[in-house]
Every structure is written in structure tokens, then in C-alpha cells.
PDB file of C-alpha atoms and ligand atoms in Angstrom:
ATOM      1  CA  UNK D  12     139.957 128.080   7.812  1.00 95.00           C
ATOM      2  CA  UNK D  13     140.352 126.532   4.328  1.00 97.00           C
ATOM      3  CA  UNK D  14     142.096 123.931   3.535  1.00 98.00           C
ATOM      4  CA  UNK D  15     142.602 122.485   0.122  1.00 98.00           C
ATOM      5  CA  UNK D  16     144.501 119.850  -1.374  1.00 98.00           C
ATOM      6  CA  UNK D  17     147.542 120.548  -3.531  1.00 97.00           C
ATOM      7  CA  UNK D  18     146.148 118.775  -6.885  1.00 97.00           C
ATOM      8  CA  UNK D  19     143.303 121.389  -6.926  1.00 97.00           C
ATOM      9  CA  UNK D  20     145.289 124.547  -6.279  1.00 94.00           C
ATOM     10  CA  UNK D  21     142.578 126.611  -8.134  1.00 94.00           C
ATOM     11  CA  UNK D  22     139.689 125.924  -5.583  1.00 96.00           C
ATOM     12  CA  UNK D  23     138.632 128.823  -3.618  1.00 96.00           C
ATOM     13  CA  UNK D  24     136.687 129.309  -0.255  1.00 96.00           C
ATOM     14  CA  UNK D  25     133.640 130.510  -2.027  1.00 96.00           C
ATOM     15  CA  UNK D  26     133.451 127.170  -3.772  1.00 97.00           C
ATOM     16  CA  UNK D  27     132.355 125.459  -0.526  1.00 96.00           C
ATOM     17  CA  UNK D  28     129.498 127.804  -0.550  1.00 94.00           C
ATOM     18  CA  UNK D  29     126.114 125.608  -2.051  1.00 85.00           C
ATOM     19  CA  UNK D  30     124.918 129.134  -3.242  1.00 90.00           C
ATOM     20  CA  UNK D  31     127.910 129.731  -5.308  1.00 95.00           C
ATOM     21  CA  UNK D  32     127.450 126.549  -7.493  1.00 94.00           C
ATOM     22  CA  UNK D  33     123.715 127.632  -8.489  1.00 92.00           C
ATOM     23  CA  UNK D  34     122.055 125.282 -11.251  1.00 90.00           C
ATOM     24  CA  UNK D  35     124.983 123.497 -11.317  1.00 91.00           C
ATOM     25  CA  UNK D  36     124.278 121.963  -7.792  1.00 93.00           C
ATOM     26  CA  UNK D  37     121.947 119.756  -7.506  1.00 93.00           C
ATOM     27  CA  UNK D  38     120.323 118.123  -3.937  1.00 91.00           C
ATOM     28  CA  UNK D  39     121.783 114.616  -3.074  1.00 92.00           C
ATOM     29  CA  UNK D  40     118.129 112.951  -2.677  1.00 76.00           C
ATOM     30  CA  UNK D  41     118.778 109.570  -1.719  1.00 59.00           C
ATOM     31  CA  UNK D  42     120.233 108.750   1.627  1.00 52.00           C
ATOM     32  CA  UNK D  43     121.508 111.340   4.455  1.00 53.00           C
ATOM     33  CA  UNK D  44     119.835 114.544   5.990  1.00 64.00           C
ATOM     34  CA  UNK D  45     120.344 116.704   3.397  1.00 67.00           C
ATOM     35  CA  UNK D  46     122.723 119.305   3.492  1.00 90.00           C
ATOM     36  CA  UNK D  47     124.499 117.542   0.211  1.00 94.00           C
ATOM     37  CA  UNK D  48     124.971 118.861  -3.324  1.00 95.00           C
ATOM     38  CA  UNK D  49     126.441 117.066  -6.649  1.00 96.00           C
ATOM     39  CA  UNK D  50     128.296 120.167  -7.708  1.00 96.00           C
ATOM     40  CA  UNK D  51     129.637 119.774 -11.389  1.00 94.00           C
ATOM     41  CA  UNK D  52     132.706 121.525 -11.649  1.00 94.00           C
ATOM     42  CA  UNK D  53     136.161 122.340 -14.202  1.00 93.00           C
ATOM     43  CA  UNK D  54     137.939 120.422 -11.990  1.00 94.00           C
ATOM     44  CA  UNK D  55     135.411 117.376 -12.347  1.00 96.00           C
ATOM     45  CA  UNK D  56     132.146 116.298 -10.638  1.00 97.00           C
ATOM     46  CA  UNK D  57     131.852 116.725  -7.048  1.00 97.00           C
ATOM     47  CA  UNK D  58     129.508 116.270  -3.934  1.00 97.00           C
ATOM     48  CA  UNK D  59     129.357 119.259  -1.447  1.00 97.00           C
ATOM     49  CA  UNK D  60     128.562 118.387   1.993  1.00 96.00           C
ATOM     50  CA  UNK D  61     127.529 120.990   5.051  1.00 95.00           C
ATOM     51  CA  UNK D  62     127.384 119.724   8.606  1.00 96.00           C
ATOM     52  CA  UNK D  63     124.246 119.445   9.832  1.00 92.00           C
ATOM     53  CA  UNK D  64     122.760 118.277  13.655  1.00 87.00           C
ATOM     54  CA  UNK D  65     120.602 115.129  13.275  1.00 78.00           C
ATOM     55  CA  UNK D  66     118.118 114.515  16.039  1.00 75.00           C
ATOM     56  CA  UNK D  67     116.917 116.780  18.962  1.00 72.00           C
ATOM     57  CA  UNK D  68     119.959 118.869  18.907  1.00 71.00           C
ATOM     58  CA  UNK D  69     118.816 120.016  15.121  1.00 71.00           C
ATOM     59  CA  UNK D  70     116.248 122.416  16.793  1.00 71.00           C
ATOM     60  CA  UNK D  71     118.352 124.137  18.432  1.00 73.00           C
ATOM     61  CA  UNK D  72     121.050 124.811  16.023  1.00 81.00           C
ATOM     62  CA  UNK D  73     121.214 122.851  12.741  1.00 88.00           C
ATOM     63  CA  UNK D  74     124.481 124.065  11.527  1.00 93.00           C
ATOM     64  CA  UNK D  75     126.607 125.491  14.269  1.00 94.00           C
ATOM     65  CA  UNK D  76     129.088 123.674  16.694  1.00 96.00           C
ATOM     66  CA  UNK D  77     131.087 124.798  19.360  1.00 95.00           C
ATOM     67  CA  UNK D  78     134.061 126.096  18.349  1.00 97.00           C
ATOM     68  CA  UNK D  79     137.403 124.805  20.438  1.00 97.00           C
ATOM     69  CA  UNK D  80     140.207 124.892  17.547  1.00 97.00           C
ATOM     70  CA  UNK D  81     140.315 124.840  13.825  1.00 97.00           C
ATOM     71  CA  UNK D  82     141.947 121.545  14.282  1.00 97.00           C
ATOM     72  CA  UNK D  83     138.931 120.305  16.835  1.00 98.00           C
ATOM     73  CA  UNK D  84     136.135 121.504  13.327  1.00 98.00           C
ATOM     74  CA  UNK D  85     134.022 118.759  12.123  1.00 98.00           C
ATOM     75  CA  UNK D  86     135.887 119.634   8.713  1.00 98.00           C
ATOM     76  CA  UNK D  87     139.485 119.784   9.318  1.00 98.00           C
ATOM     77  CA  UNK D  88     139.082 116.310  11.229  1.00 98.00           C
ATOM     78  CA  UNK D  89     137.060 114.431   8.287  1.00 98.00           C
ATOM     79  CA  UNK D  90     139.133 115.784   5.688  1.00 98.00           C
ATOM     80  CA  UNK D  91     142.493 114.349   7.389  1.00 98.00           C
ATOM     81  CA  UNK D  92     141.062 110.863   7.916  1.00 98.00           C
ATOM     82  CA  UNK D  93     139.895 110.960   4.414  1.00 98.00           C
ATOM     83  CA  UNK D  94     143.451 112.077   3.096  1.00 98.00           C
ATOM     84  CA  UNK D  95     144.931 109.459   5.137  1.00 98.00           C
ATOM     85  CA  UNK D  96     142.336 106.300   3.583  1.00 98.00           C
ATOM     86  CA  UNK D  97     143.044 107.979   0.280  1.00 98.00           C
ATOM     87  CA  UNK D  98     146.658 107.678   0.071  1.00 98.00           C
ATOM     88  CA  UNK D  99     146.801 104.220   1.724  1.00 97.00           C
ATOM     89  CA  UNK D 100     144.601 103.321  -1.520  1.00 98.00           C
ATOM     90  CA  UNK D 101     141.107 102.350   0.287  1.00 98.00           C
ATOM     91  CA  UNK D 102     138.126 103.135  -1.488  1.00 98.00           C
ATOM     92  CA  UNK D 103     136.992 106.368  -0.719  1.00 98.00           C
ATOM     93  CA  UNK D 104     135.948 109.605  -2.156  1.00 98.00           C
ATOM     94  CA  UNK D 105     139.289 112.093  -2.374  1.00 98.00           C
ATOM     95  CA  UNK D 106     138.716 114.768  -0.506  1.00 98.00           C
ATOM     96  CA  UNK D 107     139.031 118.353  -2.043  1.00 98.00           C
ATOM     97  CA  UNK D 108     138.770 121.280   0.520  1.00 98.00           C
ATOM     98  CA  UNK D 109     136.974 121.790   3.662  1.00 98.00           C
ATOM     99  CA  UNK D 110     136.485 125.317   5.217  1.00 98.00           C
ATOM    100  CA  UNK D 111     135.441 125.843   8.575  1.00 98.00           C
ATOM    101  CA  UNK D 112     133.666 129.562   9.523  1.00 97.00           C
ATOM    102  CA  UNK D 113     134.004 131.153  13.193  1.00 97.00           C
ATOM    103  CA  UNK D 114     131.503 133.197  14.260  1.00 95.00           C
ATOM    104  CA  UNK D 115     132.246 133.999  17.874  1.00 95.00           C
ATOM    105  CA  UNK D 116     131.605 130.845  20.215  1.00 96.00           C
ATOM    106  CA  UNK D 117     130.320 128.551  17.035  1.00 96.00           C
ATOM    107  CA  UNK D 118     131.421 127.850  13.821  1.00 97.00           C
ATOM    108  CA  UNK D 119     130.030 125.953  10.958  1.00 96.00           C
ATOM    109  CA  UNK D 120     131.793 123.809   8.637  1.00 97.00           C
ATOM    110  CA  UNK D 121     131.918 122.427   4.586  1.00 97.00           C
ATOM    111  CA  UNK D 122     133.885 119.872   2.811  1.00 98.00           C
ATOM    112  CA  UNK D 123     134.045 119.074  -0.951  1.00 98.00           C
ATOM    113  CA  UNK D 124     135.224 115.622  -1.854  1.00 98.00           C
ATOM    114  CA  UNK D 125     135.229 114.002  -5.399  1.00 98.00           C
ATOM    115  CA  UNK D 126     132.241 112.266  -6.671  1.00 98.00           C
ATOM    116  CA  UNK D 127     132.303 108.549  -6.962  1.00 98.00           C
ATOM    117  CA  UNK D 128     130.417 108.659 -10.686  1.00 96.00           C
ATOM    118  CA  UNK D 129     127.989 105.711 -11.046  1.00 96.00           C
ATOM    119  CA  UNK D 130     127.873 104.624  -7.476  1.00 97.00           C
ATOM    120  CA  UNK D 131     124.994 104.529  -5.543  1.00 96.00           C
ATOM    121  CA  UNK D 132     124.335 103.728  -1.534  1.00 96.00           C
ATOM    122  CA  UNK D 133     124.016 100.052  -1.408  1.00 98.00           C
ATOM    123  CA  UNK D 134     120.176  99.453  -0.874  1.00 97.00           C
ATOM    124  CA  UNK D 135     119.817 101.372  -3.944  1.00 95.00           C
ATOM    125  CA  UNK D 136     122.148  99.089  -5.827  1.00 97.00           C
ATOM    126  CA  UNK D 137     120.461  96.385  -8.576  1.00 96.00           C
ATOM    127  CA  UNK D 138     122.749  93.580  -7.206  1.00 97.00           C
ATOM    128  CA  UNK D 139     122.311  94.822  -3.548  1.00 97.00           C
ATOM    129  CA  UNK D 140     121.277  91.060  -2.601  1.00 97.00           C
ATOM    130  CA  UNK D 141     123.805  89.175  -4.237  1.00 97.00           C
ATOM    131  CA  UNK D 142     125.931  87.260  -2.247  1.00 98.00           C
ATOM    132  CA  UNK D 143     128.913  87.642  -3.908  1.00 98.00           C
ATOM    133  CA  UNK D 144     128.488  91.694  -3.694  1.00 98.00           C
ATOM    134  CA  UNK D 145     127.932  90.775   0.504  1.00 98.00           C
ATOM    135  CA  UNK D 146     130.779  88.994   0.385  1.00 98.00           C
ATOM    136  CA  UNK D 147     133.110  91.832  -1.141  1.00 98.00           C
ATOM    137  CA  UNK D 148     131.484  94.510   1.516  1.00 98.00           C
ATOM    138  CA  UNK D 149     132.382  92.135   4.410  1.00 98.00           C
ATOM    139  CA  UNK D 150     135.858  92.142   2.773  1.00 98.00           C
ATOM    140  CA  UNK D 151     135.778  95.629   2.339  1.00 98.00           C
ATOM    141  CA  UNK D 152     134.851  96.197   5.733  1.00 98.00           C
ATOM    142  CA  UNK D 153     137.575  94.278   6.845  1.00 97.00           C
ATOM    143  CA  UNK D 154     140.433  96.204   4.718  1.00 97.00           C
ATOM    144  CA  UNK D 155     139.129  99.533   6.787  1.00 97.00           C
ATOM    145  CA  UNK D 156     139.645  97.990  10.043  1.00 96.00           C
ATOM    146  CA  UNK D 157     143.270  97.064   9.154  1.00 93.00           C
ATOM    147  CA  UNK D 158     144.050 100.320   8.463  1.00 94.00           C
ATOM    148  CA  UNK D 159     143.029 101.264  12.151  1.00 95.00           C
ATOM    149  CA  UNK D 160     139.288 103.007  10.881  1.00 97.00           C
ATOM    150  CA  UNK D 161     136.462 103.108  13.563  1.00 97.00           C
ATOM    151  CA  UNK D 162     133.423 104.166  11.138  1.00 98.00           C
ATOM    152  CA  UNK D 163     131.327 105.324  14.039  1.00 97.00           C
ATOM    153  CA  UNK D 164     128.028 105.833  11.447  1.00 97.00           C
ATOM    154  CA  UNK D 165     128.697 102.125   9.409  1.00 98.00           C
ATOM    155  CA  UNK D 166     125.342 101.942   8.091  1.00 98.00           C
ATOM    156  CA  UNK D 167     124.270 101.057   4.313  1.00 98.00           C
ATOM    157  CA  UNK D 168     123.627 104.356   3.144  1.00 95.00           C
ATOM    158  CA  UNK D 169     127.414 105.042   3.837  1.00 97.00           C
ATOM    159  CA  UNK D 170     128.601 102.320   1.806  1.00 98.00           C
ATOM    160  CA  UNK D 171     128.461 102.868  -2.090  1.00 98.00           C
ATOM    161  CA  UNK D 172     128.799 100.505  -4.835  1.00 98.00           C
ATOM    162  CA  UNK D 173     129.299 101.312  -8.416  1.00 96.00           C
ATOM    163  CA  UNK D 174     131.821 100.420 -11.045  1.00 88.00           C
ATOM    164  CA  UNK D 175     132.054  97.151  -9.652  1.00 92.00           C
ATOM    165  CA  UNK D 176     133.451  98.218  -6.725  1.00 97.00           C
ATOM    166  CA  UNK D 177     132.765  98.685  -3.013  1.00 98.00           C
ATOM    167  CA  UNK D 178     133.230 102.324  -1.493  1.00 98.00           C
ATOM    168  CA  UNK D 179     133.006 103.570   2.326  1.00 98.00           C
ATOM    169  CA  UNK D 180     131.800 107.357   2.469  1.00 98.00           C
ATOM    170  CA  UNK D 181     130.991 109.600   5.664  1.00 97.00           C
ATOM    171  CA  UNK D 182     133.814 109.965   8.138  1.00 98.00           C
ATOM    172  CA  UNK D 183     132.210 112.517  10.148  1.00 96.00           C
ATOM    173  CA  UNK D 184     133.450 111.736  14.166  1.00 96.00           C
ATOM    174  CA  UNK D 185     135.251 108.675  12.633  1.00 97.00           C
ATOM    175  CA  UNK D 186     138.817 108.327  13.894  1.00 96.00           C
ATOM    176  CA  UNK D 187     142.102 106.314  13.167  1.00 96.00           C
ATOM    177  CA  UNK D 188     143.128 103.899  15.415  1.00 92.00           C
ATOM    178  CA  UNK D 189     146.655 101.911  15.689  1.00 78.00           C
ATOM    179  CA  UNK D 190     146.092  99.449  13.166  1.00 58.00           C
ATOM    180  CA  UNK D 191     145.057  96.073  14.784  1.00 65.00           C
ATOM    181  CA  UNK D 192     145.051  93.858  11.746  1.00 60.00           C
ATOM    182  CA  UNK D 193     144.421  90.584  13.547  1.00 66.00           C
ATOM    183  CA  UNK D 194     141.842  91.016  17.190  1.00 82.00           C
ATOM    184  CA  UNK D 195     138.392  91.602  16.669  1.00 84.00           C
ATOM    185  CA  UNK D 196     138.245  94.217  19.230  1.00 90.00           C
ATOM    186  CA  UNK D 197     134.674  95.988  20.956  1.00 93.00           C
ATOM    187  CA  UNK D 198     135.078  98.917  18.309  1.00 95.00           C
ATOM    188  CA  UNK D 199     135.061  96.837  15.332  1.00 96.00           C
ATOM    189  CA  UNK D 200     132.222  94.750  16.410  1.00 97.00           C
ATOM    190  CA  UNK D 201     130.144  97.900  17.399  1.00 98.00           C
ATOM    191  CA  UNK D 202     130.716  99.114  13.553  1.00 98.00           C
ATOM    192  CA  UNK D 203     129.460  95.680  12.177  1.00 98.00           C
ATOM    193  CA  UNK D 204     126.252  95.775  14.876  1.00 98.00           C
ATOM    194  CA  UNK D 205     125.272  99.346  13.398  1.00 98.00           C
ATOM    195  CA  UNK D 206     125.284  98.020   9.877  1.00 98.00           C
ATOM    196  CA  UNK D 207     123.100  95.047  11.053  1.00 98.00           C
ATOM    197  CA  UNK D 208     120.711  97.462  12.541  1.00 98.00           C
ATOM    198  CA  UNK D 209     120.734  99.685   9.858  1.00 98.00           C
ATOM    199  CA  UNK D 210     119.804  96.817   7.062  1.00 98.00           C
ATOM    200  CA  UNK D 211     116.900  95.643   8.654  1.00 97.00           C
ATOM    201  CA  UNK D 212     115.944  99.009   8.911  1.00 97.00           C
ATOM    202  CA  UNK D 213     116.958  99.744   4.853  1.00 96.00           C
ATOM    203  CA  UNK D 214     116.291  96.349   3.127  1.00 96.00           C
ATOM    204  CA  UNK D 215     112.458  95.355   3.980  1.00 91.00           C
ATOM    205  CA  UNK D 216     112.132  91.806   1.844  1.00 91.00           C
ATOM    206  CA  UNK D 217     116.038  90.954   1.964  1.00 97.00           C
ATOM    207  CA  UNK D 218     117.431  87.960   3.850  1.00 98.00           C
ATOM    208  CA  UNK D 219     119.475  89.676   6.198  1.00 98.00           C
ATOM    209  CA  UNK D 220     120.356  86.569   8.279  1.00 97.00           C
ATOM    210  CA  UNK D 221     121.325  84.478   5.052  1.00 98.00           C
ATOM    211  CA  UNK D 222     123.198  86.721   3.770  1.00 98.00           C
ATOM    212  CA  UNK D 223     124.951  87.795   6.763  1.00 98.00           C
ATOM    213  CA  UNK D 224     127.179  85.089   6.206  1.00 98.00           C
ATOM    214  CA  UNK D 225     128.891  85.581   3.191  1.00 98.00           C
ATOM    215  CA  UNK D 226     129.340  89.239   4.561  1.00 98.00           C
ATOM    216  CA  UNK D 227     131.435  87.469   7.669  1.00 98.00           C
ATOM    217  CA  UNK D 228     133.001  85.308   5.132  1.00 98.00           C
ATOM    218  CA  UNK D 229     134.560  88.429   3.613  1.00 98.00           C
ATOM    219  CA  UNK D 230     135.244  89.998   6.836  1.00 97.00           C
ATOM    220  CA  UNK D 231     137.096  86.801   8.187  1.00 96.00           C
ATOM    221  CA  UNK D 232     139.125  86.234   4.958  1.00 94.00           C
ATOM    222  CA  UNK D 233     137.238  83.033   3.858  1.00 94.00           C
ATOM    223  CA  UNK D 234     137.606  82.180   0.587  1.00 89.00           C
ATOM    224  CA  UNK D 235     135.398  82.961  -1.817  1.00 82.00           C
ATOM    225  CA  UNK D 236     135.652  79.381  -3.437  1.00 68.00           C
ATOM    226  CA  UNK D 237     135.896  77.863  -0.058  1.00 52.00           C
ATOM    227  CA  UNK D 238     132.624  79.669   0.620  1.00 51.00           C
ATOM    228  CA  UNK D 239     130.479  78.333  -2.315  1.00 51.00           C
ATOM    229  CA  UNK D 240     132.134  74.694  -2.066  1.00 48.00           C
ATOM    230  CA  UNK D 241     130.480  74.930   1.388  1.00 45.00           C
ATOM    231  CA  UNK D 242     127.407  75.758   0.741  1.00 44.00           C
ATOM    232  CA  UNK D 243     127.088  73.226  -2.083  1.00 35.00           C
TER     233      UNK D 243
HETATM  234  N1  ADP R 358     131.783 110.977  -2.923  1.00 50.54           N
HETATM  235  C1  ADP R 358     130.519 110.641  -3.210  1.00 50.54           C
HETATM  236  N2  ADP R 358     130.202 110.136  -4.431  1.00 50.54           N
HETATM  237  C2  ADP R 358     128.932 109.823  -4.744  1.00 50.54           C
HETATM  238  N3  ADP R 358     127.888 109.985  -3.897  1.00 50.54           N
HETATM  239  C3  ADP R 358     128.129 110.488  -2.668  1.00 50.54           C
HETATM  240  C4  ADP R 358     129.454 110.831  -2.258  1.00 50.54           C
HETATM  241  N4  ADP R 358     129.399 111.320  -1.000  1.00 50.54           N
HETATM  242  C5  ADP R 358     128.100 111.290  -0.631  1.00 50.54           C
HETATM  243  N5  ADP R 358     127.326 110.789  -1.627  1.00 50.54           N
HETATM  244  C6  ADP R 358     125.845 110.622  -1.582  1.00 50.54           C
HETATM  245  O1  ADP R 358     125.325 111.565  -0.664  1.00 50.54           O
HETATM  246  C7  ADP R 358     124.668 110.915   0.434  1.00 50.54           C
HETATM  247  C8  ADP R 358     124.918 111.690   1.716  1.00 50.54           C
HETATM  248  O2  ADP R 358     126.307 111.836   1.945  1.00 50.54           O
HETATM  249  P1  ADP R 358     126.950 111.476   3.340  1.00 50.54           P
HETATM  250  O3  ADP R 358     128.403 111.769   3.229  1.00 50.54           O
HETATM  251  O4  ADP R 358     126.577 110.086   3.719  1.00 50.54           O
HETATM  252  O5  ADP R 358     126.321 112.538   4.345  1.00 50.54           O
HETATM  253  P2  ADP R 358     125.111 112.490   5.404  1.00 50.54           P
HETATM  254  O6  ADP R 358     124.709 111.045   5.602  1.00 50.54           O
HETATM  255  O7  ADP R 358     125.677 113.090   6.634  1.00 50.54           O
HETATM  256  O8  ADP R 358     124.058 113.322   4.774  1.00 50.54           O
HETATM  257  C9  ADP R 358     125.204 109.489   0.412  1.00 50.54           C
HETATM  258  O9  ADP R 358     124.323 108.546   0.978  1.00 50.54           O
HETATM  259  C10 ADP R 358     125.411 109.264  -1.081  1.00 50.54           C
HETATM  260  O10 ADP R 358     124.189 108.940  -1.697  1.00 50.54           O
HETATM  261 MG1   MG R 359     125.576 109.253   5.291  1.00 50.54          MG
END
């Protein structure tokens, strides 16, 4: 299975293949298992992505899943939530292709999306303890969650920031729900307790619990002036 989206009609399956790309792929170091490339391309830079097991079930079988349906692959379902954030204009990477490849019971899976140039995960980012920047994210967060996304891995290696800007990446096993723009519901508050989690794990030296709050501010809708008044 391949699919690829209509404003790069000249990709082809063997582009989802690291190999293919040689020198001109390079390891994504920072963040993630591995099992990511920055491809540079004709069509533009790009970051190639193969689906990998985390944990115990990685010694088993890194790389293959069970297969039930092209439309049940890892791919297929990460590309369409992808395509959907990306044409309701939220910050994310546009996806390019994804392939999926059968082999009997298993299949493993690629996707190529467009590289967000100059952004980097957000513990990496110089003004990663600003409040303003926590403040945006919590906004951010909150502009997903309208649009019905349940980012079942929210931690702070999946959020980006570059150009000024705040990006979500890594929709593997997310999934659209019916957009709930105004109740809190237990899915959205799971989401914001794995971020917690994952910046005290990330951000040694940061004051998480201070700047928490400006992140909720965001999330809630405060405003921004309202916020500082406050505080002053
Ligand atoms: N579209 C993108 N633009 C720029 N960097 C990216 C992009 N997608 C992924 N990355 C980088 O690659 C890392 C791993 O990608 P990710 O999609 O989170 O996969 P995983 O966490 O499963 O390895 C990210 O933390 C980020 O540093
Ligand atoms: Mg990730």
C-alpha cells in the first residue's frame, strides 16, 4: 500500500525506503527511538519515519505488526489524521506518503511528512522556559483539542517550536474525536497529565509548577494581558 498526496505526484514507493536516500539521510538524533531520517529531497526537506516497537514488545519484533487491513496499518491511520490537522490549518508537519508492506500475517509500515525547518523539540528550544512560549503551547494545546485530537503520546519531545511558532508532531495511535470545543473531558486531561510527566522527566532545573500556569492560562483562553496584570 502507498499512498501519496496529490501535490507530490512524483514520489515513489522506493522513496519511503531509508536505504534509498543514502548520504542524503541523515539520523534524527534528538528525541524518539530512532527509526527517523531528515531526508533532503527535489521536492524539499523531509523527515522519514519507520514504525518501530518501544518497550518489551521491541525484542520480539521491532518493526512488524499484525496485519488486519491496509486501512487498520500504523501508516494509513497517521497519515489521515495528519491530512485532516493539515487542512483544518493546525500546526503540523504535511504529510507526504506512507507505504505499508505485507508480508504474510505482519506488515511493516513508513511515512514521509515535510520537515518543519528550524524547529526543534521543545526542551531543546533556547526560550524553552519562557513563560510567554508556555503560554502559547497551552494555547496550542487547546486549538488541538477543539478540533476533536486525542494525542495519546503528548509529551515534549512531540511538541516543536521554531519560527516562532508552536508545532504538534507524532500521531501514531492518535485519533479524532467529535470535536468538544467547550468540556474538559477524561481524554483531554489524560493528554495534559502525560506532558506533566514527561517535563519533569525532560527539563531537570525548570520550574515546572510555576510555569504550569501560564501553560493553563493558554489552555483556558486567559488572556495573555490579563495573565501578566495578575501576576504583577
Ligand atoms: N516534521 C518534522 N520536522 C522537524 N523535525 C521532526 C519532524 N518530525 C519529527 N521530527 C524530529 O524527529 C523526532 C522523532 O520523530 P517522532 O515523530 O516524534 O517519532 P518517534 O518519537 O516515534 O521517534 C522528533 O522528536 C523531532 O526531533
Ligand atoms: Mg516522538
Amino acid at each position: 500500500m502507498l499512498i501519496v498526496n496529490p501535490a507530490y505526484p512524483s514520489i515513489t514507493e522506493n522513496m519511503l525506503v531509508p536505504g534509498y536516500w543514502g548520504e542524503l539521510a541523515r539520523p534524527v538524533s534528538v528525541g524518539g527511538r530512532g527509526g527517523a531520517w531528515f531526508v533532503t529531497t527535489e521536492f524539499g526537506d523531509m523527515v522519514l519515519r519507520e514504525y518501530r516497537r518501544g518497550g518489551m514488545a521491541a525484542r520480539i519484533s521491532a518493526k512488524s505488526y499484525l496485519y488486519t487491513g491496509w486501512h487498520e496499518t500504523r501508516s494509513y491511520k497517521e497519515f489521515s489524521v495528519l491530512e485532516a490537522l493539515f487542512r483544518k490549518g493546525l500546526p503540523v508537519p504535511e504529510p507526504v506518503a506512507a507505504r505499508a508492506v505485507r508480508h504474510g500475517i505482519v506488515y511493516q509500515a513508513d511515512i514521509l511528512l515535510r520537515r518543519i525547518i528550524g524547529a526543534v523539540p521543545w526542551p531543546e528550544a533556547t526560550n524553552m522556559a519562557d513563560e510567554g512560549l508556555w503560554f502559547d503551547i497551552g494555547k496550542t494545546i487547546r486549538r488541538f483539542h477543539d478540533a476533536g485530537l486525542n494525542h495519546v503520546d503528548l509529551n515534549c519531545d512531540n511538541i516543536l517550536i521554531g519560527n516562532g511558532r508552536v508545532y504538534l508532531i507524532d500521531f501514531d495511535k492518535c485519533d479524532i474525536r467529535g470535536s468538544e470545543p467547550s468540556g474538559v473531558t477524561e481524554w483531554k486531561l489524560k493528554n495534559l497529565a502525560r506532558l506533566r510527566r514527561s517535563l519533569f522527566k525532560r527539563m531537570g532545573g525548570v520550574d515546572i509548577e510555576a510555569l504550569w500556569r501560564p501553560l493553563m492560562e493558554g489552555y483556558h483562553g486567559v488572556s495573555r494581558q490579563g495573565a501578566m496584570q495578575s501576576q504583577g
